[in-house]
Structures are given as C-alpha cells and as structure tokens.
Short mmCIF file of N, CA and C in Angstrom, two decimals:
data_model
loop_
_atom_site.label_atom_id
_atom_site.label_comp_id
_atom_site.label_asym_id
_atom_site.label_seq_id
_atom_site.Cartn_x
_atom_site.Cartn_y
_atom_site.Cartn_z
N MET A 9 -114.45 33.43 -74.92
CA MET A 9 -114.15 32.04 -75.23
C MET A 9 -112.68 31.86 -75.59
N ALA A 10 -112.09 32.84 -76.23
CA ALA A 10 -110.69 32.72 -76.62
C ALA A 10 -109.79 32.70 -75.39
N GLY A 11 -110.18 33.41 -74.34
CA GLY A 11 -109.38 33.43 -73.12
C GLY A 11 -109.32 32.07 -72.44
N SER A 12 -110.45 31.36 -72.43
CA SER A 12 -110.46 30.03 -71.80
C SER A 12 -109.69 29.02 -72.63
N LEU A 13 -109.68 29.19 -73.95
CA LEU A 13 -108.90 28.28 -74.80
C LEU A 13 -107.41 28.54 -74.66
N ASP A 14 -107.04 29.78 -74.36
CA ASP A 14 -105.61 30.08 -74.15
C ASP A 14 -105.08 29.40 -72.89
N VAL A 15 -105.92 29.27 -71.89
CA VAL A 15 -105.52 28.62 -70.64
C VAL A 15 -105.52 27.10 -70.80
N LEU A 16 -106.41 26.60 -71.62
CA LEU A 16 -106.54 25.15 -71.80
C LEU A 16 -105.32 24.52 -72.49
N GLY A 17 -104.68 25.27 -73.36
CA GLY A 17 -103.50 24.76 -74.07
C GLY A 17 -102.36 24.34 -73.14
N PRO A 18 -101.90 25.23 -72.25
CA PRO A 18 -100.82 24.83 -71.33
C PRO A 18 -101.23 23.71 -70.38
N ILE A 19 -102.50 23.69 -69.98
CA ILE A 19 -102.96 22.62 -69.09
C ILE A 19 -102.88 21.27 -69.79
N LEU A 20 -103.33 21.23 -71.06
CA LEU A 20 -103.24 19.98 -71.82
C LEU A 20 -101.80 19.57 -72.07
N GLU A 21 -100.92 20.55 -72.28
CA GLU A 21 -99.50 20.24 -72.48
C GLU A 21 -98.90 19.63 -71.21
N ILE A 22 -99.22 20.18 -70.07
CA ILE A 22 -98.71 19.65 -68.80
C ILE A 22 -99.27 18.25 -68.55
N MET A 23 -100.56 18.07 -68.82
CA MET A 23 -101.18 16.75 -68.61
C MET A 23 -100.62 15.70 -69.56
N THR A 24 -100.21 16.13 -70.76
CA THR A 24 -99.56 15.20 -71.68
C THR A 24 -98.26 14.70 -71.08
N TRP A 25 -97.45 15.60 -70.56
CA TRP A 25 -96.18 15.19 -69.96
C TRP A 25 -96.39 14.40 -68.67
N VAL A 26 -97.37 14.80 -67.87
CA VAL A 26 -97.65 14.07 -66.62
C VAL A 26 -98.13 12.66 -66.92
N GLY A 27 -98.82 12.48 -68.04
CA GLY A 27 -99.30 11.14 -68.39
C GLY A 27 -98.25 10.27 -69.04
N PHE A 28 -97.53 10.81 -70.02
CA PHE A 28 -96.60 9.98 -70.78
C PHE A 28 -95.30 9.67 -70.04
N VAL A 29 -94.74 10.65 -69.34
CA VAL A 29 -93.42 10.45 -68.72
C VAL A 29 -93.43 9.31 -67.70
N PRO A 30 -94.38 9.24 -66.77
CA PRO A 30 -94.36 8.07 -65.88
C PRO A 30 -95.15 6.88 -66.44
N GLY A 31 -96.12 7.13 -67.32
CA GLY A 31 -97.00 6.06 -67.79
C GLY A 31 -96.30 5.03 -68.66
N VAL A 32 -95.52 5.47 -69.62
CA VAL A 32 -94.83 4.54 -70.52
C VAL A 32 -93.80 3.70 -69.78
N PRO A 33 -92.95 4.27 -68.91
CA PRO A 33 -92.04 3.40 -68.14
C PRO A 33 -92.75 2.40 -67.23
N LEU A 34 -93.91 2.80 -66.68
CA LEU A 34 -94.66 1.85 -65.86
C LEU A 34 -95.19 0.70 -66.71
N LEU A 35 -95.63 0.97 -67.93
CA LEU A 35 -96.07 -0.11 -68.81
C LEU A 35 -94.91 -1.04 -69.16
N ILE A 36 -93.73 -0.47 -69.37
CA ILE A 36 -92.55 -1.30 -69.67
C ILE A 36 -92.19 -2.15 -68.47
N CYS A 37 -92.24 -1.57 -67.27
CA CYS A 37 -91.95 -2.35 -66.04
C CYS A 37 -92.97 -3.46 -65.85
N ALA A 38 -94.24 -3.19 -66.12
CA ALA A 38 -95.28 -4.21 -65.98
C ALA A 38 -95.05 -5.34 -66.97
N TRP A 39 -94.62 -5.01 -68.17
CA TRP A 39 -94.32 -6.04 -69.18
C TRP A 39 -93.15 -6.90 -68.74
N ILE A 40 -92.10 -6.28 -68.19
CA ILE A 40 -90.93 -7.03 -67.71
C ILE A 40 -91.33 -7.93 -66.54
N ILE A 41 -92.13 -7.43 -65.63
CA ILE A 41 -92.58 -8.23 -64.49
C ILE A 41 -93.39 -9.42 -64.97
N ALA A 42 -94.26 -9.21 -65.95
CA ALA A 42 -95.09 -10.31 -66.47
C ALA A 42 -94.23 -11.37 -67.16
N LYS A 43 -93.18 -10.95 -67.85
CA LYS A 43 -92.31 -11.90 -68.54
C LYS A 43 -91.44 -12.70 -67.57
N ARG A 44 -91.05 -12.08 -66.47
CA ARG A 44 -90.18 -12.76 -65.50
C ARG A 44 -90.94 -13.63 -64.51
N ARG A 45 -92.26 -13.45 -64.44
CA ARG A 45 -93.07 -14.20 -63.49
C ARG A 45 -93.13 -15.66 -63.90
N CYS A 46 -92.93 -16.54 -62.94
CA CYS A 46 -93.02 -17.98 -63.19
C CYS A 46 -94.49 -18.42 -63.17
N THR A 47 -94.74 -19.50 -63.82
CA THR A 47 -96.11 -20.02 -63.85
C THR A 47 -96.40 -20.78 -62.57
N TRP A 48 -97.65 -20.88 -62.24
CA TRP A 48 -98.10 -21.65 -61.09
C TRP A 48 -98.81 -22.89 -61.59
N GLU A 49 -98.54 -24.01 -60.95
CA GLU A 49 -99.15 -25.29 -61.29
C GLU A 49 -100.02 -25.74 -60.12
N THR A 50 -100.88 -26.69 -60.37
CA THR A 50 -101.67 -27.30 -59.31
C THR A 50 -101.32 -28.77 -59.23
N ALA A 51 -101.40 -29.30 -58.03
CA ALA A 51 -101.11 -30.71 -57.82
C ALA A 51 -101.96 -31.20 -56.66
N ASP A 52 -102.24 -32.49 -56.67
CA ASP A 52 -102.94 -33.10 -55.55
C ASP A 52 -101.93 -33.36 -54.44
N GLY A 53 -102.25 -32.95 -53.25
CA GLY A 53 -101.34 -33.12 -52.13
C GLY A 53 -102.07 -33.59 -50.89
N GLU A 54 -101.30 -33.73 -49.82
CA GLU A 54 -101.86 -34.12 -48.53
C GLU A 54 -101.44 -33.11 -47.49
N GLN A 55 -102.33 -32.87 -46.55
CA GLN A 55 -101.98 -31.99 -45.44
C GLN A 55 -101.65 -32.81 -44.21
N PHE A 56 -100.78 -32.24 -43.36
CA PHE A 56 -100.38 -32.92 -42.13
C PHE A 56 -100.05 -31.86 -41.09
N ALA A 57 -100.02 -32.26 -39.85
CA ALA A 57 -99.66 -31.36 -38.75
C ALA A 57 -98.24 -31.69 -38.30
N ALA A 58 -97.43 -30.63 -38.14
CA ALA A 58 -96.05 -30.82 -37.70
C ALA A 58 -95.63 -29.61 -36.88
N GLY A 59 -95.25 -29.84 -35.64
CA GLY A 59 -94.78 -28.76 -34.79
C GLY A 59 -95.80 -27.68 -34.53
N GLY A 60 -97.06 -28.02 -34.54
CA GLY A 60 -98.10 -27.04 -34.30
C GLY A 60 -98.52 -26.26 -35.53
N PHE A 61 -97.97 -26.58 -36.68
CA PHE A 61 -98.32 -25.89 -37.92
C PHE A 61 -98.86 -26.87 -38.94
N LEU A 62 -99.55 -26.33 -39.90
CA LEU A 62 -100.09 -27.13 -40.99
C LEU A 62 -99.00 -27.33 -42.04
N GLY A 63 -98.81 -28.56 -42.46
CA GLY A 63 -97.86 -28.87 -43.51
C GLY A 63 -98.56 -29.47 -44.71
N VAL A 64 -97.96 -29.31 -45.86
CA VAL A 64 -98.50 -29.82 -47.10
C VAL A 64 -97.40 -30.54 -47.86
N GLN A 65 -97.73 -31.70 -48.40
CA GLN A 65 -96.76 -32.41 -49.24
C GLN A 65 -97.43 -32.80 -50.54
N TRP A 66 -96.66 -32.77 -51.62
CA TRP A 66 -97.17 -33.10 -52.94
C TRP A 66 -96.01 -33.51 -53.83
N VAL A 67 -96.33 -34.03 -54.98
CA VAL A 67 -95.33 -34.39 -55.98
C VAL A 67 -95.47 -33.39 -57.12
N ASP A 68 -94.37 -32.69 -57.44
CA ASP A 68 -94.45 -31.68 -58.49
C ASP A 68 -94.32 -32.31 -59.87
N ARG A 69 -94.32 -31.47 -60.91
CA ARG A 69 -94.33 -32.00 -62.27
C ARG A 69 -93.02 -32.64 -62.67
N ALA A 70 -91.95 -32.44 -61.90
CA ALA A 70 -90.67 -33.10 -62.15
C ALA A 70 -90.56 -34.40 -61.34
N ASN A 71 -91.66 -34.87 -60.77
CA ASN A 71 -91.72 -36.08 -59.93
C ASN A 71 -90.82 -36.00 -58.71
N GLU A 72 -90.70 -34.81 -58.15
CA GLU A 72 -89.96 -34.64 -56.90
C GLU A 72 -90.97 -34.36 -55.80
N GLU A 73 -90.76 -35.01 -54.66
CA GLU A 73 -91.67 -34.80 -53.53
C GLU A 73 -91.31 -33.50 -52.83
N GLN A 74 -92.32 -32.68 -52.60
CA GLN A 74 -92.14 -31.40 -51.93
C GLN A 74 -92.91 -31.42 -50.61
N LYS A 75 -92.28 -30.89 -49.56
CA LYS A 75 -92.93 -30.73 -48.26
C LYS A 75 -92.69 -29.31 -47.78
N VAL A 76 -93.78 -28.66 -47.37
CA VAL A 76 -93.70 -27.26 -46.94
C VAL A 76 -94.57 -27.09 -45.71
N LEU A 77 -94.04 -26.37 -44.71
CA LEU A 77 -94.85 -25.96 -43.57
C LEU A 77 -95.46 -24.61 -43.88
N MET A 78 -96.77 -24.51 -43.72
CA MET A 78 -97.48 -23.26 -43.99
C MET A 78 -97.45 -22.38 -42.74
N ASP A 79 -97.80 -21.13 -42.90
CA ASP A 79 -97.86 -20.21 -41.77
C ASP A 79 -99.20 -20.30 -41.03
N ILE A 80 -99.89 -21.39 -41.24
CA ILE A 80 -101.20 -21.59 -40.62
C ILE A 80 -101.02 -22.50 -39.41
N PRO A 81 -101.36 -22.04 -38.21
CA PRO A 81 -101.22 -22.92 -37.05
C PRO A 81 -102.24 -24.06 -37.08
N ALA A 82 -101.77 -25.23 -36.73
CA ALA A 82 -102.67 -26.38 -36.63
C ALA A 82 -103.45 -26.25 -35.33
N ARG A 83 -104.72 -26.57 -35.37
CA ARG A 83 -105.58 -26.39 -34.19
C ARG A 83 -105.52 -27.63 -33.30
N ASP A 84 -104.56 -27.69 -32.42
CA ASP A 84 -104.44 -28.75 -31.41
C ASP A 84 -104.53 -30.15 -32.02
N GLY A 85 -103.85 -30.37 -33.10
CA GLY A 85 -103.83 -31.70 -33.70
C GLY A 85 -105.10 -32.08 -34.40
N SER A 86 -105.97 -31.12 -34.67
CA SER A 86 -107.24 -31.45 -35.30
C SER A 86 -107.14 -31.47 -36.83
N VAL A 87 -105.92 -31.41 -37.35
CA VAL A 87 -105.75 -31.46 -38.81
C VAL A 87 -105.89 -32.89 -39.26
N ASP A 88 -106.85 -33.15 -40.10
CA ASP A 88 -107.06 -34.49 -40.63
C ASP A 88 -106.14 -34.69 -41.83
N PRO A 89 -105.34 -35.75 -41.80
CA PRO A 89 -104.55 -36.01 -43.00
C PRO A 89 -105.51 -36.30 -44.15
N GLY A 90 -105.47 -35.47 -45.14
CA GLY A 90 -106.39 -35.64 -46.25
C GLY A 90 -105.88 -34.96 -47.50
N ALA A 91 -106.58 -35.21 -48.56
CA ALA A 91 -106.19 -34.66 -49.85
C ALA A 91 -106.60 -33.20 -49.96
N VAL A 92 -105.70 -32.39 -50.49
CA VAL A 92 -105.96 -30.98 -50.77
C VAL A 92 -105.40 -30.66 -52.15
N LEU A 93 -105.85 -29.58 -52.72
CA LEU A 93 -105.32 -29.10 -53.98
C LEU A 93 -104.29 -28.01 -53.68
N VAL A 94 -103.06 -28.24 -54.11
CA VAL A 94 -101.95 -27.34 -53.80
C VAL A 94 -101.60 -26.55 -55.07
N HIS A 95 -101.48 -25.25 -54.92
CA HIS A 95 -101.02 -24.37 -56.01
C HIS A 95 -99.60 -23.98 -55.65
N TYR A 96 -98.64 -24.21 -56.57
CA TYR A 96 -97.25 -23.91 -56.26
C TYR A 96 -96.57 -23.23 -57.44
N ASP A 97 -95.53 -22.46 -57.12
CA ASP A 97 -94.73 -21.76 -58.11
C ASP A 97 -93.74 -22.76 -58.70
N VAL A 98 -93.67 -22.83 -60.02
CA VAL A 98 -92.81 -23.81 -60.67
C VAL A 98 -91.33 -23.51 -60.40
N CYS A 99 -90.96 -22.23 -60.40
CA CYS A 99 -89.55 -21.86 -60.17
C CYS A 99 -89.15 -22.00 -58.71
N HIS A 100 -90.07 -21.76 -57.81
CA HIS A 100 -89.81 -21.83 -56.37
C HIS A 100 -90.92 -22.64 -55.72
N PRO A 101 -90.80 -23.97 -55.69
CA PRO A 101 -91.89 -24.80 -55.16
C PRO A 101 -92.24 -24.54 -53.70
N SER A 102 -91.35 -23.92 -52.94
CA SER A 102 -91.69 -23.63 -51.55
C SER A 102 -92.74 -22.52 -51.45
N ARG A 103 -92.95 -21.78 -52.51
CA ARG A 103 -94.03 -20.79 -52.55
C ARG A 103 -95.29 -21.52 -53.01
N CYS A 104 -96.10 -21.87 -52.05
CA CYS A 104 -97.30 -22.62 -52.37
C CYS A 104 -98.47 -22.05 -51.58
N SER A 105 -99.66 -22.45 -52.00
CA SER A 105 -100.87 -21.96 -51.36
C SER A 105 -101.98 -22.97 -51.59
N LEU A 106 -102.96 -22.93 -50.71
CA LEU A 106 -104.13 -23.77 -50.89
C LEU A 106 -105.21 -23.06 -51.70
N GLN A 107 -105.04 -21.74 -51.91
CA GLN A 107 -105.93 -20.97 -52.75
C GLN A 107 -105.20 -20.63 -54.06
N PRO A 108 -105.94 -20.43 -55.13
CA PRO A 108 -105.29 -20.06 -56.40
C PRO A 108 -104.52 -18.74 -56.24
N PRO A 109 -103.40 -18.59 -56.94
CA PRO A 109 -102.61 -17.36 -56.81
C PRO A 109 -103.33 -16.17 -57.43
N ARG A 110 -103.09 -15.02 -56.86
CA ARG A 110 -103.68 -13.79 -57.37
C ARG A 110 -102.53 -12.85 -57.73
N HIS A 111 -102.40 -12.55 -59.01
CA HIS A 111 -101.33 -11.67 -59.46
C HIS A 111 -101.85 -10.24 -59.46
N ASP A 112 -101.21 -9.40 -58.66
CA ASP A 112 -101.60 -8.00 -58.60
C ASP A 112 -101.06 -7.27 -59.83
N ASN A 113 -101.88 -6.42 -60.41
CA ASN A 113 -101.51 -5.69 -61.61
C ASN A 113 -101.46 -4.19 -61.34
N THR A 114 -101.01 -3.78 -60.19
CA THR A 114 -101.02 -2.38 -59.82
C THR A 114 -100.19 -1.54 -60.77
N VAL A 115 -99.01 -2.01 -61.11
CA VAL A 115 -98.13 -1.25 -62.01
C VAL A 115 -98.76 -1.14 -63.39
N LEU A 116 -99.35 -2.22 -63.87
CA LEU A 116 -99.98 -2.21 -65.18
C LEU A 116 -101.18 -1.27 -65.22
N ILE A 117 -102.02 -1.32 -64.20
CA ILE A 117 -103.21 -0.46 -64.16
C ILE A 117 -102.81 1.01 -64.10
N LEU A 118 -101.84 1.33 -63.24
CA LEU A 118 -101.39 2.71 -63.13
C LEU A 118 -100.74 3.18 -64.42
N GLY A 119 -99.98 2.31 -65.08
CA GLY A 119 -99.37 2.67 -66.36
C GLY A 119 -100.40 2.94 -67.43
N TRP A 120 -101.45 2.10 -67.51
CA TRP A 120 -102.50 2.32 -68.51
C TRP A 120 -103.26 3.62 -68.23
N ILE A 121 -103.54 3.91 -66.97
CA ILE A 121 -104.28 5.12 -66.64
C ILE A 121 -103.47 6.36 -67.02
N LEU A 122 -102.19 6.39 -66.64
CA LEU A 122 -101.37 7.56 -66.93
C LEU A 122 -101.12 7.72 -68.42
N THR A 123 -100.89 6.61 -69.11
CA THR A 123 -100.68 6.69 -70.56
C THR A 123 -101.97 7.13 -71.26
N GLY A 124 -103.10 6.65 -70.78
CA GLY A 124 -104.38 7.10 -71.33
C GLY A 124 -104.60 8.59 -71.14
N VAL A 125 -104.23 9.11 -69.97
CA VAL A 125 -104.33 10.55 -69.73
C VAL A 125 -103.43 11.30 -70.70
N GLY A 126 -102.23 10.78 -70.93
CA GLY A 126 -101.31 11.42 -71.88
C GLY A 126 -101.85 11.41 -73.29
N ILE A 127 -102.45 10.30 -73.71
CA ILE A 127 -103.00 10.20 -75.07
C ILE A 127 -104.18 11.15 -75.23
N LEU A 128 -105.09 11.14 -74.25
CA LEU A 128 -106.25 12.03 -74.34
C LEU A 128 -105.84 13.51 -74.31
N SER A 129 -104.84 13.84 -73.53
CA SER A 129 -104.38 15.23 -73.48
C SER A 129 -103.72 15.62 -74.80
N THR A 130 -102.99 14.71 -75.41
CA THR A 130 -102.37 14.99 -76.71
C THR A 130 -103.45 15.21 -77.77
N LEU A 131 -104.46 14.33 -77.80
CA LEU A 131 -105.55 14.50 -78.75
C LEU A 131 -106.31 15.80 -78.49
N GLY A 132 -106.51 16.13 -77.23
CA GLY A 132 -107.16 17.39 -76.89
C GLY A 132 -106.35 18.59 -77.35
N GLY A 133 -105.04 18.50 -77.27
CA GLY A 133 -104.17 19.58 -77.75
C GLY A 133 -104.28 19.77 -79.26
N PHE A 134 -104.36 18.64 -79.99
CA PHE A 134 -104.52 18.72 -81.45
C PHE A 134 -105.89 19.30 -81.83
N VAL A 135 -106.91 18.91 -81.10
CA VAL A 135 -108.24 19.46 -81.35
C VAL A 135 -108.25 20.96 -81.06
N LEU A 136 -107.54 21.35 -80.02
CA LEU A 136 -107.46 22.77 -79.66
C LEU A 136 -106.76 23.57 -80.75
N LEU A 137 -105.79 22.97 -81.43
CA LEU A 137 -105.12 23.65 -82.54
C LEU A 137 -106.05 23.88 -83.72
N LEU A 138 -106.98 22.94 -83.93
CA LEU A 138 -107.88 23.06 -85.05
C LEU A 138 -109.04 24.03 -84.82
N ILE A 139 -109.28 24.37 -83.57
CA ILE A 139 -110.40 25.29 -83.26
C ILE A 139 -109.99 26.71 -83.52
#
C-alpha cells in the first residue's frame, strides 16, 4: 500500500499544476469577456425583401431606425411584409437576429473544469499527507 501512495503523490502534484495553471487564466478571460459583452435588446420590427434577401427594419431604444439585410435568401418574393421580433446588439445594431442570442461559455466551462481538477488534486495531496 505504501508503494501505491508514493506514486500517487507526484501524480496529484502534476494534476494540481495542470489544473491551476491554465484554469485560473481561463476563468479570468471568461470574466473579461463577460464584462465586455454588450447587452442584447428586443424590438418589434418588420421584414421585407430586398435584392433577393430578407431585410429587417426596426426602431432601437435610441429612437433611431435600423435597417439590416440578413444572410437569409428571400424565396422568390414570397416574404410577406409583417411584424417580427428582432433581437439586436446594443453596441452594434447591425448584429441582429430573429432568434434570441446564445452566448457560448466554452472558456468559462473549461476554466471551471480545470480549476476544479486543480482544487481536487490539491485536496487529495493534503489528504495523502495525513495518511
């Protein structure tokens, strides 16, 4: 049993460094990204066809009219001018969508996983010292 515990110590030490060294900077980067991200608002808008593509126009919260052509091709003029719900970026109104925005948290998830591995390995190392 003592032989297996001797091997476990260096493994936990390596896993502590593998977890903390990239994990903490990734958490800091995720925090910075979250702070710099602009909010998205919703507004009632209208859709229209222009040049074979679907266009959307709406009035933003600063009472400025916005018009954007989407990357969605209009189907042979079959776009009915009608009301739609537009989701747009407050800092960059040309970034808009007809679906709610989805913020990917890949950096945050990876940072939490690696930091968790580092914390568990550190605790395991302390437990190993007490045995």
